Tab-separated table of C-alpha atoms in Angstrom:
chain	number	residue	atom	x	y	z
K	1	MET	CA	25.907	-4.526	85.771
K	2	HIS	CA	25.229	-0.924	84.741
K	3	LEU	CA	27.070	2.126	86.012
K	4	ASN	CA	25.430	3.644	89.096
K	5	ARG	CA	26.337	4.318	92.726
K	6	LYS	CA	26.105	0.647	93.663
K	7	ALA	CA	28.583	-0.220	90.907
K	8	LEU	CA	31.333	2.121	92.150
K	9	PRO	CA	32.945	-0.394	94.579
K	10	HIS	CA	33.256	-2.881	91.723
K	11	LEU	CA	35.307	-0.637	89.437
K	12	PRO	CA	38.911	-1.617	88.620
K	13	ASP	CA	41.529	0.103	90.775
K	14	ASN	CA	42.926	2.085	87.833
K	15	VAL	CA	39.621	3.898	87.204
K	16	TYR	CA	39.407	7.343	88.820
K	17	ARG	CA	36.150	8.063	90.659
K	18	PRO	CA	34.475	10.601	92.971
K	19	GLU	CA	36.148	10.855	96.374
K	20	PHE	CA	33.000	12.125	98.107
K	21	ASP	CA	29.649	10.770	99.258
K	22	LEU	CA	27.361	11.256	96.256
K	23	SER	CA	24.263	11.051	98.439
K	24	GLN	CA	25.367	14.203	100.304
K	25	LEU	CA	25.789	16.375	97.190
K	26	THR	CA	23.490	19.437	97.055
K	27	PRO	CA	22.879	21.860	94.179
K	28	GLY	CA	25.060	24.955	93.893
K	29	ILE	CA	25.560	25.304	90.112
K	30	LEU	CA	22.977	25.415	87.326
K	31	HIS	CA	24.352	24.558	83.900
K	32	LEU	CA	22.484	25.319	80.679
K	33	GLY	CA	23.459	23.185	77.701
K	34	CYS	CA	24.560	19.793	78.987
K	35	GLY	CA	26.447	18.121	76.179
K	36	ASN	CA	29.740	16.344	75.716
K	37	PHE	CA	31.819	19.473	76.211
K	38	HIS	CA	30.253	20.367	79.549
K	39	ARG	CA	30.656	16.786	80.770
K	40	ALA	CA	34.314	16.736	79.697
K	41	HIS	CA	35.132	20.196	81.023
K	42	GLN	CA	33.186	22.115	83.707
K	43	ALA	CA	31.818	18.951	85.347
K	44	VAL	CA	35.329	17.475	85.512
K	45	ALA	CA	36.835	20.595	87.085
K	46	THR	CA	33.947	20.748	89.553
K	47	GLN	CA	34.551	17.146	90.596
K	48	ALA	CA	38.225	17.953	91.185
K	49	ALA	CA	37.154	20.923	93.338
K	50	ILE	CA	34.722	18.840	95.409
K	51	ASN	CA	37.386	16.156	95.883
K	52	ARG	CA	39.828	18.817	97.116
K	53	GLU	CA	37.380	20.637	99.398
K	54	GLY	CA	35.928	17.543	101.047
K	55	PRO	CA	32.654	18.095	102.993
K	56	ASP	CA	32.780	21.849	102.271
K	57	GLY	CA	32.643	21.092	98.552
K	58	LEU	CA	29.423	19.096	98.656
K	59	LYS	CA	27.387	22.275	98.109
K	60	TRP	CA	28.651	22.480	94.516
K	61	GLY	CA	26.536	19.779	92.883
K	62	ILE	CA	25.505	20.653	89.327
K	63	VAL	CA	21.933	20.815	88.073
K	64	SER	CA	22.582	20.243	84.377
K	65	ALA	CA	19.933	21.045	81.756
K	66	THR	CA	19.781	19.724	78.225
K	67	MET	CA	18.240	22.341	75.946
K	68	ARG	CA	17.200	20.496	72.793
K	69	ARG	CA	16.432	16.859	73.552
K	70	PRO	CA	15.820	14.730	76.645
K	71	ASP	CA	17.958	11.790	75.424
K	72	LEU	CA	20.919	12.411	77.737
K	73	VAL	CA	18.622	12.963	80.708
K	74	ASN	CA	17.005	9.593	80.032
K	75	GLN	CA	20.419	7.925	79.768
K	76	LEU	CA	21.978	9.423	82.897
K	77	ARG	CA	19.133	9.353	85.386
K	78	PRO	CA	19.180	5.517	85.690
K	79	GLN	CA	22.954	5.827	86.258
K	80	ASP	CA	22.533	8.237	89.189
K	81	ASN	CA	23.917	10.860	86.755
K	82	LEU	CA	27.303	9.094	86.688
K	83	TYR	CA	29.220	8.699	83.439
K	84	THR	CA	32.695	7.816	82.230
K	85	LEU	CA	35.210	10.298	80.878
K	86	LEU	CA	37.544	8.577	78.427
K	87	THR	CA	40.688	10.684	78.110
K	88	ARG	CA	42.133	9.716	74.740
K	89	ILE	CA	45.915	9.828	74.736
K	90	GLU	CA	47.604	8.742	71.509
K	91	ASP	CA	48.600	5.293	72.740
K	92	ARG	CA	46.151	4.697	75.605
K	93	THR	CA	42.867	5.699	77.231
K	94	VAL	CA	42.385	6.780	80.862
K	95	ALA	CA	38.934	6.221	82.407
K	96	SER	CA	37.407	8.453	85.097
K	97	VAL	CA	33.900	8.219	86.529
K	98	ILE	CA	32.413	11.699	86.978
K	99	GLY	CA	29.816	12.292	89.703
K	100	SER	CA	29.557	16.077	90.053
K	101	ILE	CA	26.174	16.265	88.310
K	102	HIS	CA	23.567	16.216	91.079
K	103	GLU	CA	20.503	16.346	88.825
K	104	MET	CA	19.705	16.146	85.094
K	105	VAL	CA	16.736	18.023	83.641
K	106	PHE	CA	15.331	18.783	80.181
K	107	SER	CA	14.400	22.410	79.544
K	108	GLY	CA	11.422	21.333	77.438
K	109	ASP	CA	9.827	19.464	80.327
K	110	GLU	CA	6.739	21.493	81.303
K	111	ALA	CA	7.235	20.429	84.925
K	112	ILE	CA	10.672	22.079	84.943
K	113	ASP	CA	10.787	25.848	85.400
K	114	LEU	CA	14.423	26.772	84.842
K	115	ALA	CA	13.765	30.419	85.686
K	116	GLU	CA	12.844	29.239	89.189
K	117	ARG	CA	16.104	27.276	89.307
K	118	VAL	CA	17.999	30.453	88.393
K	119	ALA	CA	16.329	32.151	91.365
K	120	ASP	CA	16.988	29.284	93.805
K	121	PRO	CA	19.156	30.903	96.535
K	122	ARG	CA	21.288	27.743	96.713
K	123	ILE	CA	22.375	28.303	93.101
K	124	ARG	CA	25.388	30.607	93.294
K	125	ILE	CA	26.730	30.025	89.770
K	126	ILE	CA	25.098	29.530	86.370
K	127	SER	CA	27.324	28.250	83.574
K	128	LEU	CA	26.431	27.889	79.913
K	129	THR	CA	27.581	25.874	76.894
K	130	VAL	CA	24.811	26.389	74.352
K	131	THR	CA	27.112	27.035	71.325
K	132	ALA	CA	27.527	30.429	69.670
K	133	SER	CA	24.252	30.081	67.763
K	134	GLY	CA	22.343	29.605	71.036
K	135	TYR	CA	22.734	33.305	71.911
K	136	TYR	CA	20.928	34.629	68.802
K	137	LEU	CA	23.366	37.461	68.239
K	138	THR	CA	23.735	39.857	65.349
K	139	ALA	CA	27.175	40.477	63.801
K	140	ASP	CA	27.739	43.381	66.219
K	141	GLY	CA	27.170	41.134	69.251
K	142	ARG	CA	23.675	42.299	70.213
K	143	LEU	CA	20.593	40.156	70.670
K	144	ASP	CA	18.694	39.646	67.416
K	145	PRO	CA	15.107	40.760	68.157
K	146	GLU	CA	13.890	39.100	64.950
K	147	ALA	CA	15.179	35.622	65.849
K	148	GLN	CA	12.193	33.293	65.911
K	149	ALA	CA	13.234	31.562	69.131
K	150	ILE	CA	13.561	34.907	70.929
K	151	ARG	CA	10.179	36.112	69.667
K	152	GLN	CA	8.579	32.877	70.849
K	153	ASP	CA	10.206	33.172	74.270
K	154	LEU	CA	8.896	36.682	74.812
K	155	SER	CA	5.332	35.368	74.829
K	156	ALA	CA	6.021	31.986	76.451
K	157	ARG	CA	5.293	31.052	80.042
K	158	HIS	CA	8.525	29.051	80.230
K	159	PRO	CA	11.262	30.377	77.905
K	160	ARG	CA	13.327	27.786	76.046
K	161	THR	CA	16.390	29.849	75.096
K	162	ALA	CA	19.214	30.424	77.541
K	163	ILE	CA	18.741	34.197	77.185
K	164	GLY	CA	15.048	34.014	78.059
K	165	ILE	CA	15.647	31.652	80.977
K	166	LEU	CA	18.310	33.938	82.453
K	167	ALA	CA	16.266	37.111	82.027
K	168	ASN	CA	13.141	35.603	83.611
K	169	GLY	CA	15.146	34.009	86.410
K	170	LEU	CA	16.996	37.219	87.209
K	171	ALA	CA	13.673	39.059	87.279
K	172	LEU	CA	12.629	36.690	90.075
K	173	VAL	CA	15.926	37.270	91.917
K	174	ARG	CA	15.394	41.036	91.749
K	175	GLN	CA	11.773	40.724	92.836
K	176	ARG	CA	12.682	38.570	95.852
K	177	GLY	CA	15.718	40.601	96.860
K	178	THR	CA	18.092	37.627	96.964
K	179	VAL	CA	21.769	37.508	95.939
K	180	PRO	CA	22.072	37.087	92.162
K	181	PRO	CA	24.163	34.176	90.893
K	182	VAL	CA	27.407	34.714	88.996
K	183	ILE	CA	26.866	33.826	85.336
K	184	LEU	CA	29.686	32.143	83.417
K	185	CYS	CA	29.394	31.903	79.651
K	186	CYS	CA	31.674	29.058	78.536
K	187	ASP	CA	31.036	29.317	74.796
K	188	ASN	CA	33.323	30.499	72.029
K	189	VAL	CA	31.875	33.994	71.789
K	190	SER	CA	34.071	37.092	71.746
K	191	HIS	CA	34.089	38.823	75.153
K	192	ASN	CA	31.576	36.183	76.127
K	193	GLY	CA	30.682	37.489	79.578
K	194	ALA	CA	30.092	41.081	78.495
K	195	THR	CA	28.309	39.900	75.356
K	196	LEU	CA	25.974	37.633	77.320
K	197	ARG	CA	25.229	40.398	79.817
K	198	GLN	CA	24.214	42.731	76.982
K	199	ALA	CA	22.070	40.051	75.333
K	200	VAL	CA	20.179	39.402	78.577
K	201	MET	CA	19.723	43.149	79.079
K	202	ASP	CA	18.448	43.446	75.502
K	203	TYR	CA	15.954	40.672	76.189
K	204	ALA	CA	14.738	42.388	79.364
K	205	SER	CA	14.187	45.586	77.381
K	206	LEU	CA	12.264	43.661	74.720
K	207	ARG	CA	10.073	42.432	77.573
K	208	GLY	CA	9.365	46.074	78.293
K	209	ASP	CA	11.367	46.080	81.516
K	210	ASP	CA	14.156	48.627	81.191
K	211	ARG	CA	14.551	48.734	84.977
K	212	LEU	CA	15.372	45.021	85.003
K	213	ALA	CA	17.870	45.572	82.190
K	214	ALA	CA	19.570	48.351	84.157
K	215	TRP	CA	19.622	46.235	87.340
K	216	ILE	CA	21.233	43.326	85.477
K	217	GLY	CA	23.900	45.629	84.064
K	218	GLU	CA	24.671	47.136	87.472
K	219	THR	CA	24.305	44.116	89.769
K	220	VAL	CA	24.913	40.752	88.079
K	221	GLN	CA	28.426	39.449	87.425
K	222	PHE	CA	29.194	37.999	83.988
K	223	PRO	CA	32.947	37.236	84.032
K	224	ASP	CA	34.620	36.593	80.687
K	225	THR	CA	35.974	33.079	80.274
K	226	MET	CA	37.947	31.010	77.807
K	227	VAL	CA	37.484	27.250	77.601
K	228	ASP	CA	39.592	24.811	75.623
K	229	ARG	CA	39.246	21.075	75.336
K	230	ILE	CA	38.346	18.954	72.335
K	231	ALA	CA	35.423	16.696	73.244
K	232	PRO	CA	34.018	15.153	70.053
K	233	SER	CA	30.499	13.868	69.550
K	234	SER	CA	29.861	10.389	70.910
K	235	HIS	CA	31.231	7.544	68.808
K	236	ILE	CA	30.057	3.949	68.599
K	237	ASP	CA	33.380	2.786	70.096
K	238	ASP	CA	32.921	4.862	73.265
K	239	VAL	CA	30.406	2.523	74.923
K	240	ALA	CA	32.528	-0.550	74.180
K	241	ASP	CA	35.703	1.172	75.357
K	242	ALA	CA	34.013	2.330	78.558
K	243	LYS	CA	32.732	-1.174	79.294
K	244	LYS	CA	36.227	-2.576	78.833
K	245	ALA	CA	37.805	0.108	81.034
K	246	LEU	CA	35.167	-0.351	83.747
K	247	GLY	CA	35.752	-4.098	83.962
K	248	GLY	CA	32.485	-5.076	82.274
K	249	ILE	CA	30.231	-2.411	83.834
K	250	VAL	CA	28.041	-0.775	81.174
K	251	ASP	CA	27.866	2.998	80.747
K	252	ALA	CA	25.176	4.177	78.308
K	253	ALA	CA	26.614	7.680	77.927
K	254	PRO	CA	30.416	7.911	78.160
K	255	VAL	CA	32.231	10.924	76.750
K	256	SER	CA	35.662	11.157	75.101
K	257	ALA	CA	38.114	14.036	75.334
K	258	GLU	CA	41.711	14.914	74.590
K	259	PRO	CA	44.209	15.307	77.467
K	260	TRP	CA	44.455	19.098	76.984
K	261	PHE	CA	42.347	21.141	79.429
K	262	GLN	CA	42.189	24.895	79.842
K	263	TRP	CA	39.697	27.139	81.633
K	264	ILE	CA	40.593	30.811	81.996
K	265	ILE	CA	38.190	32.894	84.102
K	266	GLY	CA	38.162	36.650	84.570
K	267	PRO	CA	37.512	38.590	87.804
K	268	PHE	CA	35.018	36.668	89.946
K	269	ASP	CA	33.628	38.003	93.221
K	270	GLY	CA	31.691	35.497	95.298
K	271	LEU	CA	31.512	31.913	96.481
K	272	ARG	CA	32.799	29.330	94.026
K	273	PRO	CA	34.321	25.861	93.887
K	274	TYR	CA	38.085	25.530	94.108
K	275	TRP	CA	38.278	24.871	90.367
K	276	GLU	CA	42.043	25.445	90.404
K	277	ALA	CA	42.267	21.905	91.796
K	278	HIS	CA	42.069	20.808	88.179
K	279	PRO	CA	45.273	21.613	86.253
K	280	GLY	CA	44.613	24.112	83.490
K	281	THR	CA	42.117	26.265	85.425
K	282	LYS	CA	43.288	29.798	86.083
K	283	PHE	CA	41.732	33.055	87.315
K	284	VAL	CA	43.170	36.146	85.611
K	285	ARG	CA	42.561	39.880	85.381
K	286	ASP	CA	42.097	39.888	81.606
K	287	VAL	CA	40.903	36.944	79.505
K	288	ALA	CA	41.222	38.785	76.175
K	289	VAL	CA	44.585	37.458	74.961
K	290	PHE	CA	43.674	33.858	75.829
K	291	GLU	CA	40.288	34.276	74.156
K	292	ALA	CA	41.723	35.732	70.956
K	293	ALA	CA	44.323	32.981	70.679
K	294	LYS	CA	41.693	30.288	71.177
K	295	LEU	CA	39.039	31.731	68.877
K	296	GLN	CA	41.399	32.548	66.026
K	297	MET	CA	44.196	29.993	66.213
K	298	LEU	CA	42.195	26.956	67.337
K	299	ASN	CA	38.568	27.539	66.379
K	300	GLY	CA	39.315	29.349	63.131
K	301	SER	CA	41.705	26.646	61.943
K	302	HIS	CA	39.167	23.993	62.997
K	303	MET	CA	36.789	25.530	60.456
K	304	LEU	CA	39.408	25.366	57.704
K	305	LEU	CA	40.134	21.704	58.478
K	306	ALA	CA	36.421	20.854	58.551
K	307	TYR	CA	35.253	22.637	55.393
K	308	THR	CA	38.258	22.049	53.162
K	309	GLY	CA	38.995	18.599	54.560
K	310	ALA	CA	35.499	17.315	53.869
K	311	LEU	CA	35.742	18.499	50.253
K	312	ALA	CA	38.925	16.404	49.965
K	313	GLY	CA	37.229	13.336	51.463
K	314	LEU	CA	38.866	13.814	54.883
K	315	ASN	CA	35.899	13.571	57.225
K	316	THR	CA	37.553	13.913	60.639
K	317	ILE	CA	39.786	16.652	61.992
K	318	ALA	CA	42.577	14.123	62.657
K	319	GLU	CA	42.477	12.913	59.034
K	320	ALA	CA	42.462	16.463	57.705
K	321	ALA	CA	45.275	17.693	59.972
K	322	SER	CA	47.372	14.614	59.160
K	323	ASP	CA	47.047	15.114	55.419
K	324	PRO	CA	50.447	16.432	54.235
K	325	SER	CA	48.965	19.180	52.064
K	326	LEU	CA	46.075	20.376	54.189
K	327	GLY	CA	48.165	20.011	57.348
K	328	ARG	CA	50.817	22.302	55.887
K	329	ILE	CA	48.200	24.820	54.733
K	330	THR	CA	46.568	24.798	58.170
K	331	ALA	CA	49.804	25.252	60.127
K	332	ARG	CA	50.680	28.181	57.868
K	333	PHE	CA	47.166	29.628	58.311
K	334	ILE	CA	47.416	29.392	62.104
K	335	ARG	CA	50.850	30.979	62.388
K	336	ASP	CA	50.830	33.508	59.562
K	337	GLU	CA	47.210	34.682	59.534
K	338	GLN	CA	45.337	33.744	62.689
K	339	THR	CA	47.898	35.294	65.054
K	340	ALA	CA	46.892	38.802	63.933
K	341	GLY	CA	46.304	41.015	66.954
K	342	ILE	CA	47.369	38.387	69.501
K	343	THR	CA	49.847	39.882	71.959
K	344	LEU	CA	52.022	36.850	72.632
K	345	SER	CA	55.717	36.495	71.838
K	346	ALA	CA	56.855	34.876	68.613
K	347	GLU	CA	58.122	31.899	70.614
K	348	GLU	CA	54.755	31.510	72.374
K	349	LEU	CA	52.916	31.675	69.058
K	350	ASP	CA	55.240	29.081	67.545
K	351	ASP	CA	54.751	26.753	70.516
K	352	TYR	CA	50.979	27.121	70.472
K	353	THR	CA	50.842	26.460	66.729
K	354	GLN	CA	52.829	23.248	67.145
K	355	ALA	CA	50.686	22.184	70.114
K	356	LEU	CA	47.494	22.779	68.131
K	357	MET	CA	48.648	20.711	65.183
K	358	ALA	CA	49.627	17.853	67.508
K	359	ARG	CA	46.207	18.020	69.168
K	360	PHE	CA	44.398	18.085	65.830
K	361	GLN	CA	46.353	15.035	64.634
K	362	ASN	CA	45.530	12.919	67.733
K	363	PRO	CA	44.084	9.693	66.230
K	364	GLY	CA	42.256	8.919	69.461
K	365	ILE	CA	39.920	11.891	68.978
K	366	VAL	CA	37.256	11.231	66.332
K	367	HIS	CA	36.048	14.784	65.687
K	368	ASP	CA	33.741	14.772	62.670
K	369	ALA	CA	34.029	17.561	60.105
K	370	GLU	CA	30.234	17.698	59.971
K	371	ARG	CA	29.972	18.601	63.643
K	372	VAL	CA	32.855	21.103	63.624
K	373	GLY	CA	31.367	22.718	60.538
K	374	ARG	CA	27.984	23.443	62.081
K	375	ASN	CA	26.668	27.011	62.387
K	376	GLY	CA	29.471	28.617	60.418
K	377	SER	CA	27.481	31.819	59.921
K	378	ALA	CA	27.441	32.364	63.692
K	379	LYS	CA	31.178	31.694	64.017
K	380	MET	CA	32.679	33.484	61.039
K	381	ALA	CA	32.976	37.004	62.487
K	382	ASP	CA	34.919	36.161	65.654
K	383	ARG	CA	36.991	33.268	64.382
K	384	VAL	CA	37.963	34.350	60.869
K	385	MET	CA	36.941	37.847	59.832
K	386	ARG	CA	38.615	39.844	62.623
K	387	ALA	CA	42.065	38.456	61.786
K	388	MET	CA	41.361	38.639	58.054
K	389	ARG	CA	40.601	42.364	58.283
K	390	ASP	CA	43.734	43.031	60.344
K	391	ASN	CA	45.847	41.181	57.788
K	392	LEU	CA	44.333	43.051	54.834
K	393	VAL	CA	44.934	46.414	56.498
K	394	ALA	CA	48.555	45.404	57.153
K	395	GLY	CA	49.039	44.136	53.594
K	396	ARG	CA	49.530	40.506	54.661
K	397	SER	CA	48.316	37.423	52.844
K	398	VAL	CA	44.820	36.083	53.550
K	399	SER	CA	45.091	33.003	51.350
K	400	GLY	CA	44.061	30.634	54.145
K	401	ALA	CA	40.992	32.666	55.084
K	402	SER	CA	39.982	32.897	51.429
K	403	LEU	CA	40.285	29.121	51.075
K	404	LEU	CA	38.206	28.620	54.217
K	405	ILE	CA	35.411	30.889	52.956
K	406	ALA	CA	35.466	29.344	49.477
K	407	SER	CA	35.246	25.862	50.985
K	408	TRP	CA	32.328	26.927	53.175
K	409	ILE	CA	30.454	28.331	50.179
K	410	ARG	CA	31.138	25.068	48.317
K	411	TRP	CA	29.424	23.122	51.139
K	412	PHE	CA	26.221	25.067	50.490
K	413	ALA	CA	26.507	24.704	46.720
K	414	LEU	CA	26.952	20.937	47.034
K	415	ASN	CA	24.101	20.718	49.511
K	416	ASP	CA	21.840	22.598	47.102
K	417	GLN	CA	22.774	20.069	44.421
K	418	GLU	CA	22.173	17.187	46.870
K	419	ALA	CA	25.789	16.131	46.311
K	420	LEU	CA	27.049	16.648	49.868
K	421	GLU	CA	26.928	13.563	52.065
K	422	LEU	CA	27.369	15.629	55.221
K	423	CYS	CA	24.348	17.105	56.979
K	424	LEU	CA	24.510	20.890	56.689
K	425	THR	CA	23.422	22.681	59.872
K	426	ASP	CA	23.392	26.474	59.953
K	427	PRO	CA	20.903	29.108	61.156
K	428	LYS	CA	21.129	30.783	57.735
K	429	ALA	CA	21.231	27.580	55.674
K	430	LYS	CA	18.123	28.333	53.590
K	431	VAL	CA	19.295	31.817	52.626
K	432	LEU	CA	22.795	30.621	51.744
K	433	GLN	CA	21.505	27.642	49.747
K	434	ARG	CA	19.248	29.981	47.806
K	435	ILE	CA	22.236	32.180	46.919
K	436	CYS	CA	24.057	29.134	45.555
K	437	ALA	CA	21.003	28.022	43.577
K	438	GLU	CA	20.451	31.454	42.031
K	439	ALA	CA	24.112	31.791	40.980
K	440	ARG	CA	24.874	28.114	40.442
K	441	ASP	CA	27.470	28.503	37.674
K	442	ASP	CA	28.663	32.006	38.530
K	443	HIS	CA	31.332	31.694	41.206
K	444	ARG	CA	31.951	35.414	41.444
K	445	ALA	CA	28.248	36.056	41.996
K	446	GLN	CA	28.224	33.443	44.750
K	447	ALA	CA	31.260	34.982	46.438
K	448	GLU	CA	29.820	38.511	46.163
K	449	ALA	CA	26.427	37.469	47.544
K	450	PHE	CA	27.956	35.633	50.508
K	451	LEU	CA	30.329	38.458	51.440
K	452	ALA	CA	27.473	40.961	51.113
K	453	MET	CA	25.821	39.382	54.183
K	454	GLU	CA	27.067	41.888	56.748
K	455	GLU	CA	25.351	40.009	59.589
K	456	VAL	CA	27.847	37.173	58.889
K	457	PHE	CA	30.966	38.856	57.486
K	458	GLY	CA	30.604	42.434	58.694
K	459	PRO	CA	31.058	45.488	56.438
K	460	PRO	CA	32.890	45.258	53.097
K	461	LEU	CA	36.480	44.120	53.452
K	462	PRO	CA	39.493	46.273	52.642
K	463	ASP	CA	40.443	45.613	48.981
K	464	HIS	CA	37.007	43.993	48.716
K	465	ASP	CA	36.893	43.388	44.953
K	466	ARG	CA	40.264	41.625	44.943
K	467	ILE	CA	39.186	39.336	47.789
K	468	VAL	CA	35.911	38.533	46.028
K	469	ALA	CA	37.905	37.596	42.947
K	470	GLU	CA	40.327	35.482	45.008
K	471	ILE	CA	37.508	33.576	46.704
K	472	ALA	CA	35.671	33.149	43.408
K	473	GLY	CA	38.827	31.719	41.804
K	474	LEU	CA	39.271	29.222	44.620
K	475	LEU	CA	35.586	28.340	44.459
K	476	ARG	CA	35.907	27.630	40.745
K	477	ARG	CA	38.898	25.376	41.345
K	478	LEU	CA	37.179	23.505	44.182
K	479	THR	CA	34.237	22.967	41.816
K	480	GLU	CA	36.005	22.019	38.608
K	481	GLU	CA	39.265	20.401	39.723
K	482	ASP	CA	40.334	17.470	41.910
K	483	VAL	CA	40.398	18.929	45.413
K	484	PRO	CA	43.425	16.956	46.748
K	485	SER	CA	45.391	18.120	43.694
K	486	VAL	CA	44.382	21.729	44.349
K	487	LEU	CA	45.529	21.404	47.950
K	488	ARG	CA	48.881	19.931	46.950
K	489	GLU	CA	49.475	22.932	44.716
K	490	LEU	CA	48.345	25.451	47.352
K	491	ALA	CA	50.580	23.800	49.973
K	492	SER	CA	53.717	24.086	47.873
């Protein structure tokens, strides 16, 4: 038997499931970017809200759109859009069947006009998880008018990017005089709500519609948010583990996640689900401190574990964080460098550092370095460079940030030499590989050329020449010496 509505009565008693009539669910949320994170985060909180609200909550069904491939749509439709969440605790796994997704669609389907879905008056909320690279931003947080995907959207009947879909959909809302939806960016982008608003306004202006841009800025809500839950890419064991947990019922698309869950949402005016029914969801006046802590302390250290760990043959975050040397380096990096500018008490910073390391070391979460390391050029400014600049101005060490950048450069050098087993995914991969090829044996030239890319790293760093030399020295060592031995020395 496969997972679907008819299978629900046959689930074991210890499996959590929807407490509402799935056939009565109606669309109230449009989500752009349906992947593992959305299914382990927003969809889970929405199910908790519907369970709590009862019949009044049935208006919050999610229309969830995949943006790149139709695979997940094809897997979930035969399952009535049901899937299993496997919460991986260190010594056990808890299974929950999630049924808050009302409909699955693929943005590339010509029969699907997502701009019309944006303008559907039943849709009161639009959420997004399209990754930082899916917003096509420059280093200063504005829409990149030269991005190929954006240029293609401007002349397309049905835009494919989230920015184009939102702009076209909001144009329809304005034209029809209906209430605009509240738009929730749930990606790791600094000041994500305000940044997304500006990007959509920029797109409207590129369309030649400055009045639409002004209307969006004045009328449409884009609350800032912070989301936090590790939900790794699907693993071969997930399907087998789901089948076992479901008493033999087969789920083609389960998702794994850690127990930790956090969703911080800024000022929100309008109808919404009672998301607070899920522990870890909180509405606050100012998201900034939560955002900074997450981006720098969690996401920044994730990059260090991914890039440096892979060079040492540690290909998952758990392996890298559990390595005595790299684990010590990472904990020091989190506490001593990545806390720059974060207005929490010393005790709170200590506690969060310890919690992060415990989460990273969870053996139940198979988070591949390759996946965490994707799109580094789009992540570097918010997650690493802001804290690095603060530390340089204050005269503090930036040894961890320098190691992270050197390790990232080494990924491109190895990929150029076809000596990197991991698949390298980055919007600037070709440019960065060319830099490594042109300066193959000159580590200082590589470091200088990388740091000169202001769209990635921003303007020249304080004490720039010294930092270039520091990164070049680390790059040389990572190239010429045994990486685990280098890490043991750096950890001492």
